[in-house]
Short mmCIF file of C-alpha atoms (C1' of nucleotides) in Angstrom, two decimals:
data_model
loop_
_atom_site.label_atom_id
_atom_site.label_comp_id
_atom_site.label_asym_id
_atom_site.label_seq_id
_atom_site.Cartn_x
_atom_site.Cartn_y
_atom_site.Cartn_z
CA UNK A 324 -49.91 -17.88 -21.12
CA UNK A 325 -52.93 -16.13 -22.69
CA UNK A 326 -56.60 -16.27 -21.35
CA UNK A 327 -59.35 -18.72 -22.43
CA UNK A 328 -60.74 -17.54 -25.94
CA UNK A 329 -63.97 -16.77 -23.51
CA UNK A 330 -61.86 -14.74 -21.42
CA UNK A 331 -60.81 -11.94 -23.64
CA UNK A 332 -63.13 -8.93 -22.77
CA UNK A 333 -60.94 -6.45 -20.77
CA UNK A 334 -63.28 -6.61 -17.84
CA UNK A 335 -62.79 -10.34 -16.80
CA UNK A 336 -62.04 -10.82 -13.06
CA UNK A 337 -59.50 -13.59 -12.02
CA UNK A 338 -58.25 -14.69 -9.05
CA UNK A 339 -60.44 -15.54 -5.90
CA UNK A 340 -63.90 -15.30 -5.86
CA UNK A 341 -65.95 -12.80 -3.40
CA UNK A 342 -68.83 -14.38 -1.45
CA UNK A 343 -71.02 -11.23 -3.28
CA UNK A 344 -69.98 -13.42 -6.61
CA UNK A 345 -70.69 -16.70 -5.57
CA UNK A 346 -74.33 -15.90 -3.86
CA UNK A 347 -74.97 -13.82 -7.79
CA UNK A 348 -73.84 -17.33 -9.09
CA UNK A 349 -75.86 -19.40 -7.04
CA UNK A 350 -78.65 -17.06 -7.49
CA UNK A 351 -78.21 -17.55 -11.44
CA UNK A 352 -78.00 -20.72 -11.19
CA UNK A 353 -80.70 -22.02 -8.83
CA UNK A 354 -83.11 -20.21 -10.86
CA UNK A 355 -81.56 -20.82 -14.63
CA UNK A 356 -79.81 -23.95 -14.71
CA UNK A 357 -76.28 -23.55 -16.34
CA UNK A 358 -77.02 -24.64 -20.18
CA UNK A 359 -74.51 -22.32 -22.08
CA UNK A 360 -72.02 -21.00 -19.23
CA UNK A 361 -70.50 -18.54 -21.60
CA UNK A 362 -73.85 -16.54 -20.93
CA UNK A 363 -74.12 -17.69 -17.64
CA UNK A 364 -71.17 -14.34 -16.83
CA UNK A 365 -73.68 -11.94 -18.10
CA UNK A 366 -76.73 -12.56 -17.29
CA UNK A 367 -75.72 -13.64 -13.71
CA UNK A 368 -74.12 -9.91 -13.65
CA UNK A 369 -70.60 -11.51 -12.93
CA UNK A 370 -67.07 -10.09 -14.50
CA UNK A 371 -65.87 -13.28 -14.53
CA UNK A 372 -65.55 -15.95 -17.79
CA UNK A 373 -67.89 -18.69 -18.38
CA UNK A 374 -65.11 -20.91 -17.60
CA UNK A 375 -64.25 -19.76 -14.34
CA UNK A 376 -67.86 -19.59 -13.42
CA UNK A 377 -68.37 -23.30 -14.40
CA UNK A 378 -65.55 -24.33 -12.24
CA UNK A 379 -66.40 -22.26 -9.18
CA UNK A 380 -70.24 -24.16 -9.51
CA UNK A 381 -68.50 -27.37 -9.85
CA UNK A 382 -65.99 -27.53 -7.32
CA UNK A 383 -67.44 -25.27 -4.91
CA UNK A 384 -70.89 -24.39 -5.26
CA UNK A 385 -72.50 -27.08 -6.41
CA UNK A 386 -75.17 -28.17 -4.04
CA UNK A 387 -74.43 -31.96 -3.80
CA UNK A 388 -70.52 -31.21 -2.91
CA UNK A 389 -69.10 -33.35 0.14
CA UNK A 390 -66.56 -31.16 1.86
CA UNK A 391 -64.36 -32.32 4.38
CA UNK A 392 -61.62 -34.80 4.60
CA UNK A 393 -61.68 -38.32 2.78
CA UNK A 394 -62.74 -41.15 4.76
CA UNK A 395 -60.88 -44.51 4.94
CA UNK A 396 -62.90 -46.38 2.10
CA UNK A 397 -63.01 -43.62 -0.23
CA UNK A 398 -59.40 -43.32 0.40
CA UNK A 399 -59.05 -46.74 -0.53
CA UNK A 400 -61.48 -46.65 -3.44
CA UNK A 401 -59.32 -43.64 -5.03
CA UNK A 402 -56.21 -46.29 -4.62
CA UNK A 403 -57.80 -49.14 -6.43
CA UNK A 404 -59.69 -46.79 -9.20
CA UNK A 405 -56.80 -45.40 -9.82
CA UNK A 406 -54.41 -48.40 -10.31
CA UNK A 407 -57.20 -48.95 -12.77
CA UNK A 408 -58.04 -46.13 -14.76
CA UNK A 409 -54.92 -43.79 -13.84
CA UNK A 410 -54.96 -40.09 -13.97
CA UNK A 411 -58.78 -39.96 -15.21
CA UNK A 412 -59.90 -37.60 -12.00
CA UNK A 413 -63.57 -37.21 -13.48
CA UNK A 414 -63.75 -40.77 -14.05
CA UNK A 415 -62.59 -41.59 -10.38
CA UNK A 416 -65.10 -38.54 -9.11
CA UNK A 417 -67.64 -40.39 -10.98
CA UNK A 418 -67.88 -42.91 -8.25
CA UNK A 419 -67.24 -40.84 -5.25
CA UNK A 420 -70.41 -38.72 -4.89
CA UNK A 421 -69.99 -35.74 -3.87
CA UNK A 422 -66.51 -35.39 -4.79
CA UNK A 423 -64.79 -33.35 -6.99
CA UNK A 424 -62.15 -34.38 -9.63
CA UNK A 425 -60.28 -31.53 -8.66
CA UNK A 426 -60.61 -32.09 -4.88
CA UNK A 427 -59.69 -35.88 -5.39
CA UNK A 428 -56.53 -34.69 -7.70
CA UNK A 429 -55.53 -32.46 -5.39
CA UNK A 430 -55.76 -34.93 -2.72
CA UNK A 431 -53.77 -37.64 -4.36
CA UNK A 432 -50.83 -34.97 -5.32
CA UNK A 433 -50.32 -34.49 -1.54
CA UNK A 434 -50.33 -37.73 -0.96
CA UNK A 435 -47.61 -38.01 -3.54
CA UNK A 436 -45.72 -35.37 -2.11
CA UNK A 437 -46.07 -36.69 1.05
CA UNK A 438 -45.06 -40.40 0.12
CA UNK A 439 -41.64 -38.55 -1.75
CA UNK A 440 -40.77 -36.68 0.94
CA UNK A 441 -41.62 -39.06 3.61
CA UNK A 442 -41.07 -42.57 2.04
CA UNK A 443 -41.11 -44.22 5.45
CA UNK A 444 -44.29 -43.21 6.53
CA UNK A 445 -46.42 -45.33 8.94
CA UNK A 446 -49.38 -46.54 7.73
CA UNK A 447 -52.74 -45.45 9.42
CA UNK A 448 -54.86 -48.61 10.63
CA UNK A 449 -57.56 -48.32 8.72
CA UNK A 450 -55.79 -47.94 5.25
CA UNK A 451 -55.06 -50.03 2.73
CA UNK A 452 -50.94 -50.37 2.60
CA UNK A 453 -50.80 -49.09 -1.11
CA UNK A 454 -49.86 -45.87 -2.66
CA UNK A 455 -50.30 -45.53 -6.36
CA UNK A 456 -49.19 -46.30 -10.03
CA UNK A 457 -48.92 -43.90 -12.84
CA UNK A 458 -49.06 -46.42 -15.50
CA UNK A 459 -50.90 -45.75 -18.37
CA UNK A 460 -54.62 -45.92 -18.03
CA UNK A 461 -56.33 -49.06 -19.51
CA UNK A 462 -59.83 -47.38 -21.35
CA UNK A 463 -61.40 -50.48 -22.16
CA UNK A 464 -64.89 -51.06 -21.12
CA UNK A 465 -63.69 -53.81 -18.57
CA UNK A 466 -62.02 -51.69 -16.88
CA UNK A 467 -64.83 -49.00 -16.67
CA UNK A 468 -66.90 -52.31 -14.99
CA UNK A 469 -64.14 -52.90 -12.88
CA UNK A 470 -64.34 -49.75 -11.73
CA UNK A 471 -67.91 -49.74 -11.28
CA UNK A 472 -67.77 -52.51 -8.98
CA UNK A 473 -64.75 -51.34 -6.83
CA UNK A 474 -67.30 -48.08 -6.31
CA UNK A 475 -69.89 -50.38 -5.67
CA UNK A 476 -67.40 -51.66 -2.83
CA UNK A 477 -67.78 -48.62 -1.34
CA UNK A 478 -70.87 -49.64 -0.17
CA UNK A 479 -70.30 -53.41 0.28
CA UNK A 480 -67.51 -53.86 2.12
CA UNK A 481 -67.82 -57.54 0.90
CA UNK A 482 -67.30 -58.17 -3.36
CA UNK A 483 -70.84 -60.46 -4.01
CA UNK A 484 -70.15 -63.16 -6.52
CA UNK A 485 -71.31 -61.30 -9.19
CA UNK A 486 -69.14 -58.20 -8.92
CA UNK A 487 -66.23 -60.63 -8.01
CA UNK A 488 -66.98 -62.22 -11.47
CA UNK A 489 -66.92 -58.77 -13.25
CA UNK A 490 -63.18 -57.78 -11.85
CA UNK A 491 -61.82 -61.79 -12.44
CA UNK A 492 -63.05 -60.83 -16.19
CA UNK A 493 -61.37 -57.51 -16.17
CA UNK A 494 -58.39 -58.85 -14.74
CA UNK A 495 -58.41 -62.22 -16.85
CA UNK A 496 -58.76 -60.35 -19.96
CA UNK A 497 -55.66 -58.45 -18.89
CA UNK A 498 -53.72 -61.14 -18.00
CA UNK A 499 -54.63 -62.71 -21.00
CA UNK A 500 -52.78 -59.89 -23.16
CA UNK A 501 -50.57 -60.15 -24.85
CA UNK A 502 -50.17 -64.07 -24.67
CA UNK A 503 -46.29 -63.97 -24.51
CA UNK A 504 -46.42 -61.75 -21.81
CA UNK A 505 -47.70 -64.91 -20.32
CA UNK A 506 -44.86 -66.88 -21.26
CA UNK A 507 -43.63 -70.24 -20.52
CA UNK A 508 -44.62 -72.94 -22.42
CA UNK A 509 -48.63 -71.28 -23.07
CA UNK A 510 -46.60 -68.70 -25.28
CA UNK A 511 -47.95 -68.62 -28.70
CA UNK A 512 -50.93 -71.19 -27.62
CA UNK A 513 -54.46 -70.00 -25.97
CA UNK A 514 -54.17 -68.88 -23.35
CA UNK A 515 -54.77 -71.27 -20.03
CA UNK A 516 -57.87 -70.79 -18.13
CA UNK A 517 -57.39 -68.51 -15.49
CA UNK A 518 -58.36 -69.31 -11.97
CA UNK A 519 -57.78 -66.25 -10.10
CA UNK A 520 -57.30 -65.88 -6.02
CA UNK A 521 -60.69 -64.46 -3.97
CA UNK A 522 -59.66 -60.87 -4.51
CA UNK A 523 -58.21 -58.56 -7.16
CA UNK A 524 -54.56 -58.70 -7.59
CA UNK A 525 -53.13 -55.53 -6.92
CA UNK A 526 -49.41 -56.81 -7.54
CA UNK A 527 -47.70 -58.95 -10.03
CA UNK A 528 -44.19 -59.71 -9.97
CA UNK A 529 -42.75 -60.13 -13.48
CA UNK A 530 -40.73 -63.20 -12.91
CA UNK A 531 -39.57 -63.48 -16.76
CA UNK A 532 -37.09 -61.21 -16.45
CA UNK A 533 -35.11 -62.73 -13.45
CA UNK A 534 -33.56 -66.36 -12.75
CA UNK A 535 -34.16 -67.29 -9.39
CA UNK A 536 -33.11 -70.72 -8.40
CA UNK A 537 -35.01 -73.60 -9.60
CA UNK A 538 -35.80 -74.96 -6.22
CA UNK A 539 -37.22 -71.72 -5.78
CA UNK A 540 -40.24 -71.47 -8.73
CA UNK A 541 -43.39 -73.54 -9.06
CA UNK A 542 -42.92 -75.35 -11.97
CA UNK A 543 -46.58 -76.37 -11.81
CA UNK A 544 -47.67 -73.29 -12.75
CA UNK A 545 -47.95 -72.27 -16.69
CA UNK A 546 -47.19 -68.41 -16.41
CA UNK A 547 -44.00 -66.59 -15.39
CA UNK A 548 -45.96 -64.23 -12.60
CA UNK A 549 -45.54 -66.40 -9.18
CA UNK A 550 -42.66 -68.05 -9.01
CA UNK A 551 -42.31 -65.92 -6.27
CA UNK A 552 -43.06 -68.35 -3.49
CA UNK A 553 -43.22 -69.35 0.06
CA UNK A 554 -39.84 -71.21 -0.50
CA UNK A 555 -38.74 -67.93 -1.99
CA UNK A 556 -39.19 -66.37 1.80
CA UNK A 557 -37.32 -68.94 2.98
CA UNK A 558 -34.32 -67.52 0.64
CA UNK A 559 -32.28 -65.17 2.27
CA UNK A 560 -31.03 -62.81 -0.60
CA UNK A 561 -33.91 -63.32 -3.15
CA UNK A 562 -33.65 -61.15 -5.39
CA UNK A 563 -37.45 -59.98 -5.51
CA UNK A 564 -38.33 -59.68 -9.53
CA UNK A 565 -39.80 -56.23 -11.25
CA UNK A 566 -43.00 -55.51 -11.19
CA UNK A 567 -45.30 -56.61 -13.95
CA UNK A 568 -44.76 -53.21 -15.82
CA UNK A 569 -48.39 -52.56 -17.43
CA UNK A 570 -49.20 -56.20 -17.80
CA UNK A 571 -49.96 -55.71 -21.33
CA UNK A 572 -52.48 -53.76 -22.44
CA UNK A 573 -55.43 -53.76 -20.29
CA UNK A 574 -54.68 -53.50 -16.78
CA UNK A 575 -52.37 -51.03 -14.87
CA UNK A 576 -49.95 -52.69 -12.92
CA UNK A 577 -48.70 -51.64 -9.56
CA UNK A 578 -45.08 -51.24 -8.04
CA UNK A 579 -44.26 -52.42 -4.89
CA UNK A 580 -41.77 -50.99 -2.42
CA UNK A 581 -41.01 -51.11 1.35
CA UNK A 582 -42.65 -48.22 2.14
CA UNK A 583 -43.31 -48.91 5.84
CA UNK A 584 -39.97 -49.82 7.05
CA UNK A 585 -40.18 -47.88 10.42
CA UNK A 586 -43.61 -48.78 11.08
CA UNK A 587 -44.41 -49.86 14.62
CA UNK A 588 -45.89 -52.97 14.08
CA UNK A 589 -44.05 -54.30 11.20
CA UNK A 590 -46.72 -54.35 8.89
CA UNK A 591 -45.54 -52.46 5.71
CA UNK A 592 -46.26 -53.85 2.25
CA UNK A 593 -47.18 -50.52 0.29
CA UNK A 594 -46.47 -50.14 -3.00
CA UNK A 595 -45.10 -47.20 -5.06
CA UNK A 596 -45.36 -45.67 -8.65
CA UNK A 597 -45.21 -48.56 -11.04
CA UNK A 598 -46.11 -48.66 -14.60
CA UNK A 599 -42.35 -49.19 -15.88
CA UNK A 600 -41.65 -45.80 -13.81
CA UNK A 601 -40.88 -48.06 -10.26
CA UNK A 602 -38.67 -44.79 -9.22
CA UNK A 603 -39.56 -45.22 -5.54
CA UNK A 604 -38.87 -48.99 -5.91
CA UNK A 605 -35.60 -47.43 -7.32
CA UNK A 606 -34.83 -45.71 -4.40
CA UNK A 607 -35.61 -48.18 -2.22
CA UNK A 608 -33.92 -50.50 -3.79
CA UNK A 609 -30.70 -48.20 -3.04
CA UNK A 610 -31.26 -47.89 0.28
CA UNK A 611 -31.63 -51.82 0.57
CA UNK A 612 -28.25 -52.36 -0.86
CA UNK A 613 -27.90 -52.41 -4.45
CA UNK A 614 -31.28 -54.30 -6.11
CA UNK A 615 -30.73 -57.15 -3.55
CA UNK A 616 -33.55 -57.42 -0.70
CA UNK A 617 -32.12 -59.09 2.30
CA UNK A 618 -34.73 -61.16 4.87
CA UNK A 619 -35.71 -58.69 7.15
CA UNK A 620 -37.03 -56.65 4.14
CA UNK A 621 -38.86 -59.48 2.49
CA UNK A 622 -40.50 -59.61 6.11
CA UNK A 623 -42.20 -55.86 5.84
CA UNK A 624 -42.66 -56.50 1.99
CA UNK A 625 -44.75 -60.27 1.81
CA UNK A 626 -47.92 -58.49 4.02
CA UNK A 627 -50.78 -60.40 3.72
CA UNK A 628 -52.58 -57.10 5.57
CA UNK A 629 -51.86 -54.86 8.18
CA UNK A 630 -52.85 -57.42 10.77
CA UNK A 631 -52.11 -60.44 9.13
CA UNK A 632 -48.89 -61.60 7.93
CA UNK A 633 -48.44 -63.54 4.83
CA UNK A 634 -46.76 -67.22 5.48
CA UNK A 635 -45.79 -69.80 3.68
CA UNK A 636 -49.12 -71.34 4.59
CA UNK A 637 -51.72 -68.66 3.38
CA UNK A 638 -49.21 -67.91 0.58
CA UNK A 639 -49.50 -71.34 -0.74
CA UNK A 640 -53.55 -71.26 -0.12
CA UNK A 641 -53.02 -67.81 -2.08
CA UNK A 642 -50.75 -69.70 -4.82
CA UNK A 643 -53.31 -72.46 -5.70
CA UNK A 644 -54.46 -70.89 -8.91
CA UNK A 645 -52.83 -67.37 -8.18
CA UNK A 646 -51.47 -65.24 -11.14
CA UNK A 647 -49.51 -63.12 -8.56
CA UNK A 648 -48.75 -62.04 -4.68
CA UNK A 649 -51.60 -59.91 -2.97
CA UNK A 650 -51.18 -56.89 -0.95
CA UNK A 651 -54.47 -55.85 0.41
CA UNK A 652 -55.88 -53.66 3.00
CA UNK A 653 -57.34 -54.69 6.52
CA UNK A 654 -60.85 -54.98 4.67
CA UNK A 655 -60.07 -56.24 1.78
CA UNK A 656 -60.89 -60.09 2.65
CA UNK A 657 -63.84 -61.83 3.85
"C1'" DA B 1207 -41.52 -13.40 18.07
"C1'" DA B 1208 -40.14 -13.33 13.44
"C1'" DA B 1209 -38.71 -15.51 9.34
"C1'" DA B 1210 -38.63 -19.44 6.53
"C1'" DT B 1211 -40.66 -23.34 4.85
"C1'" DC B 1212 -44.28 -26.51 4.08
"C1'" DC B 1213 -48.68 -27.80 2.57
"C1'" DG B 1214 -53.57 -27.81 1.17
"C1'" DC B 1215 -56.52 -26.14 -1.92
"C1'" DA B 1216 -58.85 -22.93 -5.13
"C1'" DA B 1217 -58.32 -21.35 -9.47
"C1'" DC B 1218 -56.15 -20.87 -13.97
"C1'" DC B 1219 -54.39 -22.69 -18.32
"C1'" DG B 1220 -53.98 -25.30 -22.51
"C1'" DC B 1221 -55.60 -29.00 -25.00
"C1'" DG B 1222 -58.69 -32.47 -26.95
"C1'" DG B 1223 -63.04 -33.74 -28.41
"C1'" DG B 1224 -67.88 -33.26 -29.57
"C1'" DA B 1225 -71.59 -30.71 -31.66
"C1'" DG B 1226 -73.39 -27.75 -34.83
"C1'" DA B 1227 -73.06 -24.57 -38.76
"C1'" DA C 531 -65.24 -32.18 -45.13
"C1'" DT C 532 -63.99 -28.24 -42.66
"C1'" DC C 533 -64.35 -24.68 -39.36
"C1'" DT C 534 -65.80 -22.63 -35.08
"C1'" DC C 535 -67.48 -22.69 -30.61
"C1'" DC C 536 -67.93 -24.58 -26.28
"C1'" DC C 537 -67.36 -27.97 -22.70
"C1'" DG C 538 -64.76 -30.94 -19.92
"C1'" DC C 539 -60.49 -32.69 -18.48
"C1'" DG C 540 -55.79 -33.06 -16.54
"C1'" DG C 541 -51.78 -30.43 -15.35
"C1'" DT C 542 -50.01 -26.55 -13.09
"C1'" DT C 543 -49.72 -22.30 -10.46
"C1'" DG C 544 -50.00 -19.38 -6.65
"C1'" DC C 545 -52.23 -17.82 -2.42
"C1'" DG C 546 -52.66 -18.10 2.35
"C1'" DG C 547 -52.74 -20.63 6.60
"C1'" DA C 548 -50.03 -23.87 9.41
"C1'" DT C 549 -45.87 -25.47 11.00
"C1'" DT C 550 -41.05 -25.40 11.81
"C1'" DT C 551 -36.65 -23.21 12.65
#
DNA sequence: AAAATCCGCAACCGCGGGAGA
DNA sequence: ATCTCCCGCGGTTGCGGATTT
């Protein structure tokens, strides 16, 4: 591993920085601005590279930083940013001010960790049940208003019409791709107009790929993703289809796993890496008993939210016009 | 109390892309 | 059109404090 082209003067100092170093870089700084931070080393009198100068302003020094630990909705804006635009930390610290891609990356791999090594981990009470998806990033410019708006959501707890409008594009335009994917008898044909549920889908089970009993689907409805229904609860060894594995091109789709098994009050839909990698599904799947998910499962899995659970009844309110089961957080609903 | 292990976080590294020569 | 330089990004490493054994 060699140092950054910048980096090659004998002199350069690594490792942790000295508060003498960051006041001379603040002091540069403040009084400079940073326009070329190759120069910014010398002239701020610091043995250091431009690099590793321009990181320590940026995740440290930087004036506008928000230390401290994440709260609850930025927690659960990371979640739903990410199951949009993936791995893109800068994007995501785009609409967290204050934050830091590197802080938020770092914070999401501990979660990670924590989720592998602990996979039956309670969930807190103010947190959205979901974990994350690795699937490939969609870059489209819906998504980047999709995201917009979930950051927006920060601030409005509530999605206005107009920003609910902006993620049923996003997500129709997704669904809409590629039109087999849709299946059924509106393969090959436009695609049907879709009427989505109040809120984002954050799951989609990929019913195409499984043959659950005919008394068990909605034959009303013209695409393969819920047939997954409230008579399906009723079905003792279901055998829960796959995850929409990235749902085409545009939008990222999640796993779904039982990652709450132990928690105290029973409320435990989370979800797990998805994006055709599903390994925690995988694994929970083993511990179920061989790819079949018996009742008492499908209880912690259909979660309408941590406080509500989801019956037949708001299932089938859910289903009129729904593209797929919801999983959402205590806030998530009006 | 000491050693081992875990975990969070700051920093480093390589790579890709954009801008300018 | 090509090359070089620099910036910004995501992935990874390693330090040091906290926790567990």
């Amino acid at each position: 591993m060699g140092h950054h082209s910048c980096c090659n003067q004998q002199k350069v100092k690594r490792g942790l920085w000295s508060p003498e170093e960051d006041e001379k870089l603040i002091r540069y700084i403040t009084t400079h601005g940073y326009g070329c931070w190759s120069e910014v080393p010398e002239k701020a009198g610091l043995q250091r590279c431009g690099k590793s100068c321009r990181l320590r302003w940026i995740n440290y020094l930087r004036p506008d930083i928000r230390r401290g630990r994440f709260t609850a909705e930025e927690e659960k804006l990371i979640i739903s940013l990410h199951a949009i635009v993936g791995n893109r930390w800068a994007h995501i610290a785009s609409h967290l001010p204050g934050r830091t891609d590197n802080e938020i990356k770092n914070y999401w791999n501990s979660w990670i960790k924590k989720k592998i090594r602990k996979p039956a981990v309670a969930n807190t009470p103010t947190s959205s049940s979901v974990t994350m998806t690795t699937s490939p990033p969609c870059s489209t410019a819906a998504s980047d208003a999709a995201a917009a708006v979930l950051g927006h959501h920060l601030q409005t707890p509530v999605f206005s019409a107009a920003e609910q409008h902006q993620l049923d594009a996003f997500i129709s335009q997704s669904l809409a791709l590629p039109p087999t994917k849709l299946g059924g008898a509106a393969a090959g044909q436009d695609s049907p107009p879709v009427t989505l549920p109040p809120h984002c889908p954050f799951f989609m089970f990929d019913t195409t790929s499984v043959s659950p009993p005919s008394s068990l689907t909605s034959p009303a409805l013209p695409h393969p993703f819920l047939t997954f229904t409230a008579a399906a609860m009723d079905a003792p060894s279901y055998h829960l289809p796959p995850l929409v594995d990235g749902i085409g091109i545009g939008m990222s789709a999640m796993d779904c796993s039982l990652g709450g098994e132990s928690d105290n009050n029973g409320h435990a839909a989370s979800m797990a890496n998805g994006g055709g990698g599903g390994w925690e599904k995988q694994e929970e799947e083993e511990q179920l008993g061989q790819e079949q998910w018996d009742d008492e499962s499908a209880q912690h899995l259909l979660m309408w939210d941590d406080d509500q659970e989801l019956t037949p009844s708001n299932l089938e309110a859910m289903e009129s016009g729904a593209h797929s089961l919801l999983f959402m957080g205590p806030n998530d609903h009006a």
